[in-house]
Short mmCIF file of N, CA and C and ligand atoms in Angstrom, two decimals:
data_model
loop_
_atom_site.label_atom_id
_atom_site.label_comp_id
_atom_site.label_asym_id
_atom_site.label_seq_id
_atom_site.Cartn_x
_atom_site.Cartn_y
_atom_site.Cartn_z
N MET A 1 -7.07 0.87 38.75
CA MET A 1 -6.81 1.43 37.47
C MET A 1 -5.86 2.59 37.60
N ALA A 2 -5.20 2.85 36.39
CA ALA A 2 -4.16 3.83 36.49
C ALA A 2 -4.33 4.73 35.30
N LYS A 3 -3.96 5.99 35.44
CA LYS A 3 -4.13 6.91 34.32
C LYS A 3 -2.64 6.79 33.61
N LEU A 4 -2.79 6.68 32.35
CA LEU A 4 -1.62 6.48 31.55
C LEU A 4 -1.15 7.82 30.76
N LYS A 5 0.07 7.90 30.42
CA LYS A 5 0.57 9.18 29.73
C LYS A 5 0.07 8.95 28.25
N ILE A 6 -0.42 10.11 27.66
CA ILE A 6 -0.78 10.00 26.27
C ILE A 6 0.43 10.57 25.51
N VAL A 7 0.64 9.71 24.52
CA VAL A 7 1.75 10.17 23.53
C VAL A 7 1.34 11.13 22.60
N LYS A 8 2.23 12.34 22.35
CA LYS A 8 1.78 13.33 21.69
C LYS A 8 2.40 13.26 20.22
N TYR A 9 1.73 14.01 19.33
CA TYR A 9 2.22 14.19 17.91
C TYR A 9 3.74 14.50 17.89
N GLY A 10 4.42 13.76 17.04
CA GLY A 10 5.80 14.04 16.86
C GLY A 10 6.50 12.84 17.30
N ASP A 11 5.92 12.00 18.26
CA ASP A 11 6.46 10.79 18.78
C ASP A 11 6.22 9.69 17.60
N GLU A 12 7.24 8.94 17.25
CA GLU A 12 7.11 8.02 16.11
C GLU A 12 6.21 6.83 16.42
N THR A 13 5.91 6.63 17.69
CA THR A 13 5.04 5.60 18.02
C THR A 13 3.73 5.71 17.35
N LEU A 14 3.30 6.95 17.15
CA LEU A 14 1.98 7.20 16.52
C LEU A 14 1.94 6.80 15.00
N ARG A 15 3.18 6.58 14.53
CA ARG A 15 3.28 6.30 12.98
C ARG A 15 3.50 4.81 12.78
N ARG A 16 3.53 3.93 13.86
CA ARG A 16 3.83 2.71 13.60
C ARG A 16 2.55 1.83 13.41
N VAL A 17 2.84 0.67 12.69
CA VAL A 17 1.62 -0.33 12.55
C VAL A 17 1.70 -1.37 13.73
N CYS A 18 0.50 -1.35 14.29
CA CYS A 18 0.34 -2.25 15.64
C CYS A 18 0.26 -3.60 15.23
N ARG A 19 0.75 -4.48 16.19
CA ARG A 19 0.62 -5.97 16.06
C ARG A 19 -0.61 -6.47 16.70
N PRO A 20 -1.27 -7.49 16.11
CA PRO A 20 -2.49 -8.16 16.72
C PRO A 20 -2.16 -8.68 18.09
N VAL A 21 -3.23 -8.81 18.90
CA VAL A 21 -3.22 -9.43 20.21
C VAL A 21 -3.36 -10.93 19.90
N ASP A 22 -2.52 -11.75 20.39
CA ASP A 22 -2.69 -13.17 20.06
C ASP A 22 -3.31 -13.91 21.32
N LYS A 23 -3.07 -13.20 22.48
CA LYS A 23 -3.59 -13.85 23.73
C LYS A 23 -4.10 -12.81 24.64
N ILE A 24 -5.39 -12.87 25.18
CA ILE A 24 -5.72 -11.87 26.01
C ILE A 24 -5.36 -12.19 27.51
N THR A 25 -4.21 -11.59 27.99
CA THR A 25 -3.69 -11.89 29.24
C THR A 25 -4.23 -10.81 30.07
N PRO A 26 -3.87 -11.20 31.52
CA PRO A 26 -4.28 -10.13 32.56
C PRO A 26 -3.74 -8.72 32.28
N ARG A 27 -2.55 -8.77 31.54
CA ARG A 27 -1.85 -7.38 31.29
C ARG A 27 -2.74 -6.67 30.32
N ILE A 28 -3.43 -7.34 29.33
CA ILE A 28 -4.16 -6.74 28.33
C ILE A 28 -5.47 -6.10 28.99
N LEU A 29 -6.04 -6.85 30.02
CA LEU A 29 -7.18 -6.54 30.64
C LEU A 29 -7.03 -5.20 31.43
N THR A 30 -5.85 -5.24 32.10
CA THR A 30 -5.36 -4.01 32.81
C THR A 30 -5.30 -2.82 31.88
N LEU A 31 -4.67 -3.25 30.71
CA LEU A 31 -4.47 -2.08 29.74
C LEU A 31 -5.85 -1.43 29.30
N LEU A 32 -6.76 -2.35 29.07
CA LEU A 32 -8.04 -1.90 28.71
C LEU A 32 -8.74 -1.05 29.77
N ASP A 33 -8.66 -1.43 31.00
CA ASP A 33 -9.18 -0.59 32.08
C ASP A 33 -8.40 0.81 32.27
N ASP A 34 -7.15 0.67 32.06
CA ASP A 34 -6.42 1.96 32.15
C ASP A 34 -6.58 2.89 31.00
N MET A 35 -6.87 2.27 29.84
CA MET A 35 -7.12 3.12 28.63
C MET A 35 -8.57 3.76 28.81
N VAL A 36 -9.47 3.08 29.35
CA VAL A 36 -10.84 3.71 29.56
C VAL A 36 -10.64 4.76 30.52
N GLU A 37 -9.98 4.68 31.58
CA GLU A 37 -9.87 5.64 32.64
C GLU A 37 -9.05 6.94 32.06
N THR A 38 -7.92 6.72 31.29
CA THR A 38 -7.23 7.65 30.48
C THR A 38 -8.08 8.46 29.61
N MET A 39 -8.93 7.80 28.76
CA MET A 39 -9.73 8.46 27.80
C MET A 39 -10.67 9.36 28.61
N ARG A 40 -11.33 8.86 29.64
CA ARG A 40 -12.32 9.58 30.35
C ARG A 40 -11.74 10.83 31.00
N ASP A 41 -10.53 10.66 31.58
CA ASP A 41 -9.81 11.81 32.25
C ASP A 41 -9.38 12.83 31.39
N ALA A 42 -9.25 12.38 30.07
CA ALA A 42 -8.88 13.48 29.05
C ALA A 42 -10.10 13.95 28.38
N ASN A 43 -11.32 13.51 28.77
CA ASN A 43 -12.53 13.97 28.05
C ASN A 43 -12.54 13.61 26.54
N GLY A 44 -11.95 12.49 26.22
CA GLY A 44 -12.06 12.03 24.89
C GLY A 44 -13.06 11.03 24.64
N CYS A 45 -13.31 10.74 23.35
CA CYS A 45 -14.41 9.84 23.14
C CYS A 45 -13.72 8.47 22.40
N GLY A 46 -12.42 8.48 22.47
CA GLY A 46 -11.72 7.22 21.99
C GLY A 46 -10.29 7.40 22.34
N LEU A 47 -9.69 6.13 22.31
CA LEU A 47 -8.19 6.11 22.53
C LEU A 47 -7.70 4.80 22.15
N ALA A 48 -6.58 4.84 21.42
CA ALA A 48 -5.93 3.75 20.83
C ALA A 48 -4.74 3.38 21.55
N ALA A 49 -4.44 2.05 21.61
CA ALA A 49 -3.21 1.55 22.33
C ALA A 49 -1.83 2.41 22.11
N PRO A 50 -1.55 2.69 20.76
CA PRO A 50 -0.27 3.30 20.51
C PRO A 50 -0.30 4.75 21.08
N GLN A 51 -1.44 5.32 21.41
CA GLN A 51 -1.49 6.67 22.11
C GLN A 51 -0.96 6.56 23.51
N VAL A 52 -0.98 5.35 24.04
CA VAL A 52 -0.39 5.21 25.33
C VAL A 52 0.87 4.35 25.21
N GLY A 53 1.53 4.33 24.13
CA GLY A 53 2.84 3.77 23.88
C GLY A 53 2.88 2.20 23.67
N VAL A 54 1.65 1.61 23.49
CA VAL A 54 1.63 0.05 23.23
C VAL A 54 1.18 -0.18 21.83
N LEU A 55 2.08 -0.84 21.13
CA LEU A 55 1.87 -1.15 19.80
C LEU A 55 1.14 -2.32 19.50
N ARG A 56 -0.15 -2.39 20.12
CA ARG A 56 -1.00 -3.50 19.97
C ARG A 56 -2.42 -3.05 19.30
N ARG A 57 -3.00 -4.01 18.58
CA ARG A 57 -4.34 -3.59 17.99
C ARG A 57 -5.48 -3.58 19.13
N ILE A 58 -5.47 -2.45 19.81
CA ILE A 58 -6.44 -2.37 20.88
C ILE A 58 -6.88 -0.92 20.97
N ALA A 59 -8.22 -0.62 21.00
CA ALA A 59 -8.76 0.67 21.21
C ALA A 59 -9.94 0.66 22.05
N VAL A 60 -10.29 1.82 22.54
CA VAL A 60 -11.51 1.95 23.33
C VAL A 60 -12.16 3.24 22.80
N VAL A 61 -13.58 3.09 22.69
CA VAL A 61 -14.34 4.21 22.29
C VAL A 61 -15.61 4.31 23.16
N GLU A 62 -15.95 5.58 23.52
CA GLU A 62 -17.07 5.87 24.41
C GLU A 62 -17.80 7.23 23.85
N VAL A 63 -18.79 7.00 23.05
CA VAL A 63 -19.52 8.25 22.64
C VAL A 63 -20.83 8.32 23.46
N GLU A 64 -21.19 7.24 24.14
CA GLU A 64 -22.29 7.20 24.93
C GLU A 64 -21.83 7.07 26.34
N GLU A 65 -21.98 8.08 27.22
CA GLU A 65 -21.41 8.07 28.67
C GLU A 65 -21.75 6.77 29.27
N GLY A 66 -20.79 6.16 29.94
CA GLY A 66 -21.05 4.97 30.73
C GLY A 66 -21.12 3.66 29.96
N ASN A 67 -20.83 3.68 28.67
CA ASN A 67 -20.99 2.70 27.78
C ASN A 67 -19.63 2.52 26.90
N PRO A 68 -18.63 2.21 27.51
CA PRO A 68 -17.24 2.18 26.77
C PRO A 68 -17.27 0.85 25.95
N ILE A 69 -16.83 1.04 24.79
CA ILE A 69 -16.68 -0.21 23.84
C ILE A 69 -15.13 -0.53 23.78
N GLU A 70 -14.82 -1.69 24.15
CA GLU A 70 -13.48 -2.18 24.17
C GLU A 70 -13.29 -3.13 22.88
N LEU A 71 -12.23 -2.74 22.11
CA LEU A 71 -11.99 -3.40 20.90
C LEU A 71 -10.63 -4.01 20.78
N ILE A 72 -10.53 -5.34 20.68
CA ILE A 72 -9.34 -6.04 20.39
C ILE A 72 -9.26 -6.61 19.04
N ASN A 73 -8.21 -6.35 18.31
CA ASN A 73 -8.03 -6.67 16.88
C ASN A 73 -9.24 -6.25 16.13
N PRO A 74 -9.59 -5.06 16.22
CA PRO A 74 -10.85 -4.67 15.41
C PRO A 74 -10.44 -4.44 13.88
N ARG A 75 -11.44 -4.67 13.09
CA ARG A 75 -11.34 -4.43 11.70
C ARG A 75 -12.67 -3.97 11.13
N ILE A 76 -12.69 -3.06 10.19
CA ILE A 76 -13.92 -2.69 9.48
C ILE A 76 -14.34 -3.74 8.60
N ILE A 77 -15.69 -4.18 8.64
CA ILE A 77 -16.08 -5.16 7.77
C ILE A 77 -17.20 -4.63 6.76
N ALA A 78 -17.71 -3.42 7.08
CA ALA A 78 -18.61 -2.86 6.22
C ALA A 78 -18.70 -1.25 6.51
N TYR A 79 -18.91 -0.49 5.44
CA TYR A 79 -19.16 0.90 5.60
C TYR A 79 -19.96 1.51 4.47
N SER A 80 -20.58 2.57 4.71
CA SER A 80 -21.47 3.14 3.68
C SER A 80 -21.65 4.68 3.93
N GLY A 81 -21.93 5.34 2.93
CA GLY A 81 -22.11 6.82 3.07
C GLY A 81 -20.92 7.57 3.29
N THR A 82 -21.03 8.97 3.52
CA THR A 82 -19.87 9.82 3.97
C THR A 82 -20.33 10.81 4.79
N GLN A 83 -19.46 11.19 5.61
CA GLN A 83 -19.79 12.51 6.58
C GLN A 83 -18.53 13.31 6.50
N CYS A 84 -18.66 14.58 6.79
CA CYS A 84 -17.44 15.33 6.86
C CYS A 84 -17.67 16.35 7.99
N GLU A 85 -16.96 16.05 9.19
CA GLU A 85 -17.18 16.72 10.32
C GLU A 85 -15.80 16.99 11.00
N GLU A 86 -15.86 17.98 11.85
CA GLU A 86 -14.66 18.51 12.69
C GLU A 86 -14.20 17.32 13.51
N GLU A 87 -12.96 17.12 13.58
CA GLU A 87 -12.39 15.98 14.34
C GLU A 87 -11.06 16.38 15.06
N GLY A 88 -10.87 15.86 16.28
CA GLY A 88 -9.64 16.17 17.04
C GLY A 88 -9.09 14.91 17.46
N CYS A 89 -7.95 15.05 18.35
CA CYS A 89 -7.27 13.81 18.72
C CYS A 89 -6.48 14.16 20.04
N LEU A 90 -6.67 13.20 21.00
CA LEU A 90 -6.00 13.47 22.22
C LEU A 90 -4.45 13.54 22.16
N SER A 91 -4.06 13.04 21.10
CA SER A 91 -2.40 13.20 20.83
C SER A 91 -2.19 14.50 20.01
N LEU A 92 -3.12 15.17 19.59
CA LEU A 92 -2.81 16.59 19.02
C LEU A 92 -3.73 17.63 19.70
N PRO A 93 -3.41 17.86 20.91
CA PRO A 93 -4.32 18.84 21.66
C PRO A 93 -4.48 20.14 21.04
N GLY A 94 -5.72 20.62 20.89
CA GLY A 94 -5.90 21.96 20.29
C GLY A 94 -5.96 21.97 18.85
N GLU A 95 -5.73 20.84 18.20
CA GLU A 95 -5.87 20.76 16.59
C GLU A 95 -7.09 20.26 16.33
N TRP A 96 -7.90 20.95 15.35
CA TRP A 96 -9.09 20.40 14.86
C TRP A 96 -9.17 20.55 13.39
N GLY A 97 -9.86 19.67 12.60
CA GLY A 97 -10.03 19.90 11.21
C GLY A 97 -11.09 18.83 10.77
N LYS A 98 -11.61 19.27 9.66
CA LYS A 98 -12.66 18.38 8.99
C LYS A 98 -12.13 17.28 8.36
N THR A 99 -12.63 16.04 8.51
CA THR A 99 -12.19 14.89 7.78
C THR A 99 -13.48 14.20 7.20
N VAL A 100 -13.11 13.58 6.05
CA VAL A 100 -14.32 12.69 5.41
C VAL A 100 -14.21 11.36 5.93
N ARG A 101 -15.29 10.83 6.43
CA ARG A 101 -15.35 9.49 6.95
C ARG A 101 -16.68 8.84 6.50
N PRO A 102 -16.80 7.48 6.48
CA PRO A 102 -18.06 6.92 6.35
C PRO A 102 -19.09 7.39 7.32
N ALA A 103 -20.34 7.42 6.89
CA ALA A 103 -21.47 7.81 7.70
C ALA A 103 -21.85 6.65 8.60
N HIS A 104 -21.68 5.48 8.07
CA HIS A 104 -22.07 4.29 8.84
C HIS A 104 -20.88 3.22 8.78
N VAL A 105 -20.59 2.48 9.78
CA VAL A 105 -19.46 1.59 9.75
C VAL A 105 -19.71 0.44 10.69
N THR A 106 -19.45 -0.77 10.28
CA THR A 106 -19.48 -1.84 11.10
C THR A 106 -18.08 -2.58 11.36
N VAL A 107 -17.74 -2.60 12.66
CA VAL A 107 -16.45 -3.07 13.05
C VAL A 107 -16.56 -4.45 13.71
N ARG A 108 -15.71 -5.47 13.27
CA ARG A 108 -15.77 -6.73 14.03
C ARG A 108 -14.46 -6.69 14.95
N ALA A 109 -14.69 -7.26 16.12
CA ALA A 109 -13.44 -7.11 17.01
C ALA A 109 -13.67 -8.34 18.14
N LEU A 110 -12.68 -8.55 19.01
CA LEU A 110 -12.84 -9.32 20.12
C LEU A 110 -13.18 -8.43 21.38
N ASN A 111 -13.90 -8.99 22.28
CA ASN A 111 -14.05 -8.31 23.52
C ASN A 111 -13.16 -8.98 24.42
N ARG A 112 -13.16 -8.48 25.70
CA ARG A 112 -12.18 -8.83 26.66
C ARG A 112 -12.22 -10.25 27.09
N PHE A 113 -13.36 -10.92 26.70
CA PHE A 113 -13.32 -12.51 26.89
C PHE A 113 -12.96 -13.25 25.79
N GLY A 114 -12.39 -12.52 24.70
CA GLY A 114 -12.04 -13.23 23.52
C GLY A 114 -13.12 -13.67 22.56
N GLU A 115 -14.39 -13.09 22.87
CA GLU A 115 -15.51 -13.35 21.90
C GLU A 115 -15.58 -12.32 20.90
N GLU A 116 -15.86 -12.86 19.64
CA GLU A 116 -16.09 -11.92 18.49
C GLU A 116 -17.30 -11.25 18.50
N PHE A 117 -17.46 -9.97 18.30
CA PHE A 117 -18.66 -9.27 18.10
C PHE A 117 -18.60 -8.17 17.08
N ASP A 118 -19.68 -7.78 16.63
CA ASP A 118 -19.80 -6.73 15.65
C ASP A 118 -20.44 -5.42 16.28
N ILE A 119 -19.89 -4.33 15.98
CA ILE A 119 -20.43 -3.05 16.48
C ILE A 119 -20.72 -2.15 15.14
N THR A 120 -21.95 -1.75 15.07
CA THR A 120 -22.39 -0.79 13.86
C THR A 120 -22.64 0.57 14.56
N GLY A 121 -22.05 1.51 14.05
CA GLY A 121 -22.24 2.96 14.40
C GLY A 121 -22.51 3.92 13.32
N SER A 122 -23.12 5.06 13.48
CA SER A 122 -23.34 6.10 12.64
C SER A 122 -22.84 7.35 13.31
N ASP A 123 -22.64 8.31 12.39
CA ASP A 123 -22.22 9.56 12.64
C ASP A 123 -21.16 9.70 13.65
N LEU A 124 -21.27 10.19 14.99
CA LEU A 124 -20.06 10.31 15.81
C LEU A 124 -19.44 8.96 16.10
N LEU A 125 -20.24 7.94 16.30
CA LEU A 125 -19.64 6.65 16.73
C LEU A 125 -18.83 6.05 15.46
N ALA A 126 -19.42 6.17 14.31
CA ALA A 126 -18.70 5.75 13.05
C ALA A 126 -17.42 6.54 12.94
N ARG A 127 -17.34 7.91 13.20
CA ARG A 127 -16.14 8.66 13.18
C ARG A 127 -15.21 8.21 14.15
N ALA A 128 -15.57 7.99 15.32
CA ALA A 128 -14.76 7.59 16.40
C ALA A 128 -14.09 6.22 16.14
N LEU A 129 -14.90 5.29 15.63
CA LEU A 129 -14.40 4.04 15.32
C LEU A 129 -13.36 4.09 14.24
N CYS A 130 -13.63 4.78 13.25
CA CYS A 130 -12.61 4.92 12.08
C CYS A 130 -11.48 5.59 12.58
N HIS A 131 -11.51 6.70 13.38
CA HIS A 131 -10.43 7.44 13.94
C HIS A 131 -9.48 6.47 14.72
N GLU A 132 -10.09 5.74 15.56
CA GLU A 132 -9.19 4.86 16.56
C GLU A 132 -8.56 3.67 15.76
N LEU A 133 -9.43 3.16 14.81
CA LEU A 133 -8.72 2.07 13.93
C LEU A 133 -7.65 2.51 13.11
N ASP A 134 -7.73 3.78 12.61
CA ASP A 134 -6.58 4.36 11.80
C ASP A 134 -5.35 4.42 12.77
N HIS A 135 -5.45 4.74 13.98
CA HIS A 135 -4.26 4.80 14.89
C HIS A 135 -3.52 3.49 14.79
N LEU A 136 -4.20 2.40 14.72
CA LEU A 136 -3.60 1.08 14.77
C LEU A 136 -2.77 0.79 13.51
N ASP A 137 -2.97 1.57 12.51
CA ASP A 137 -2.06 1.55 11.27
C ASP A 137 -1.13 2.79 11.14
N GLY A 138 -1.05 3.46 12.21
CA GLY A 138 -0.08 4.60 12.20
C GLY A 138 -0.63 5.82 11.51
N LYS A 139 -2.06 5.89 11.34
CA LYS A 139 -2.57 7.07 10.62
C LYS A 139 -3.28 8.02 11.61
N LEU A 140 -3.15 9.29 11.29
CA LEU A 140 -3.78 10.38 12.08
C LEU A 140 -4.90 11.18 11.29
N PHE A 141 -5.72 11.78 12.00
CA PHE A 141 -6.76 12.46 11.27
C PHE A 141 -6.23 13.62 10.39
N ILE A 142 -5.08 14.07 10.72
CA ILE A 142 -4.48 15.15 9.91
C ILE A 142 -4.03 14.61 8.49
N ASP A 143 -3.94 13.44 8.41
CA ASP A 143 -3.69 12.76 7.08
C ASP A 143 -4.90 12.69 6.18
N ARG A 144 -6.00 12.91 6.80
CA ARG A 144 -7.30 12.82 6.09
C ARG A 144 -8.04 14.20 6.03
N LEU A 145 -7.42 15.20 6.27
CA LEU A 145 -8.16 16.43 6.25
C LEU A 145 -8.93 16.76 4.86
N ALA A 146 -10.14 17.10 5.05
CA ALA A 146 -10.97 17.41 3.83
C ALA A 146 -10.32 18.76 3.22
N LYS A 147 -10.38 18.76 1.85
CA LYS A 147 -9.91 19.99 1.09
C LYS A 147 -11.08 20.90 1.32
N GLU A 148 -10.76 22.26 1.66
CA GLU A 148 -11.77 23.17 1.72
C GLU A 148 -12.38 23.58 0.38
ZN1 ZN B 201 -6.67 10.16 17.93
#
């Protein structure tokens, strides 16, 4: 595994729409491993591929230590409720702000074996999933700051 460089705010990579993964190659598996390592090293609870300079629909989320969730071609299939909590981003170190997100969200994605699965999360997990999926469409949490 290798630690990757995290792209910082101002780099246009963060504003691009990512392409779906059509084939899960060894390269994609290595990317997933490296993204988990990079996320952990940076003490983050999520990381999206464009944050390491790869414009593919891939993200990792880990809100429960030791239980990283790898998401390939993820999409939100259901959501409900709202929450408004403080949010940050590894690409915007030191920046924090309150954003409005669904309280509960269900995401459908492929795992590293190409199998479809659904993950349902509430609170922090819901927020992390929404935050990382936003990255795949070039959106950042600062686009969603709650009005005080
Ligand atoms: Zn982020």
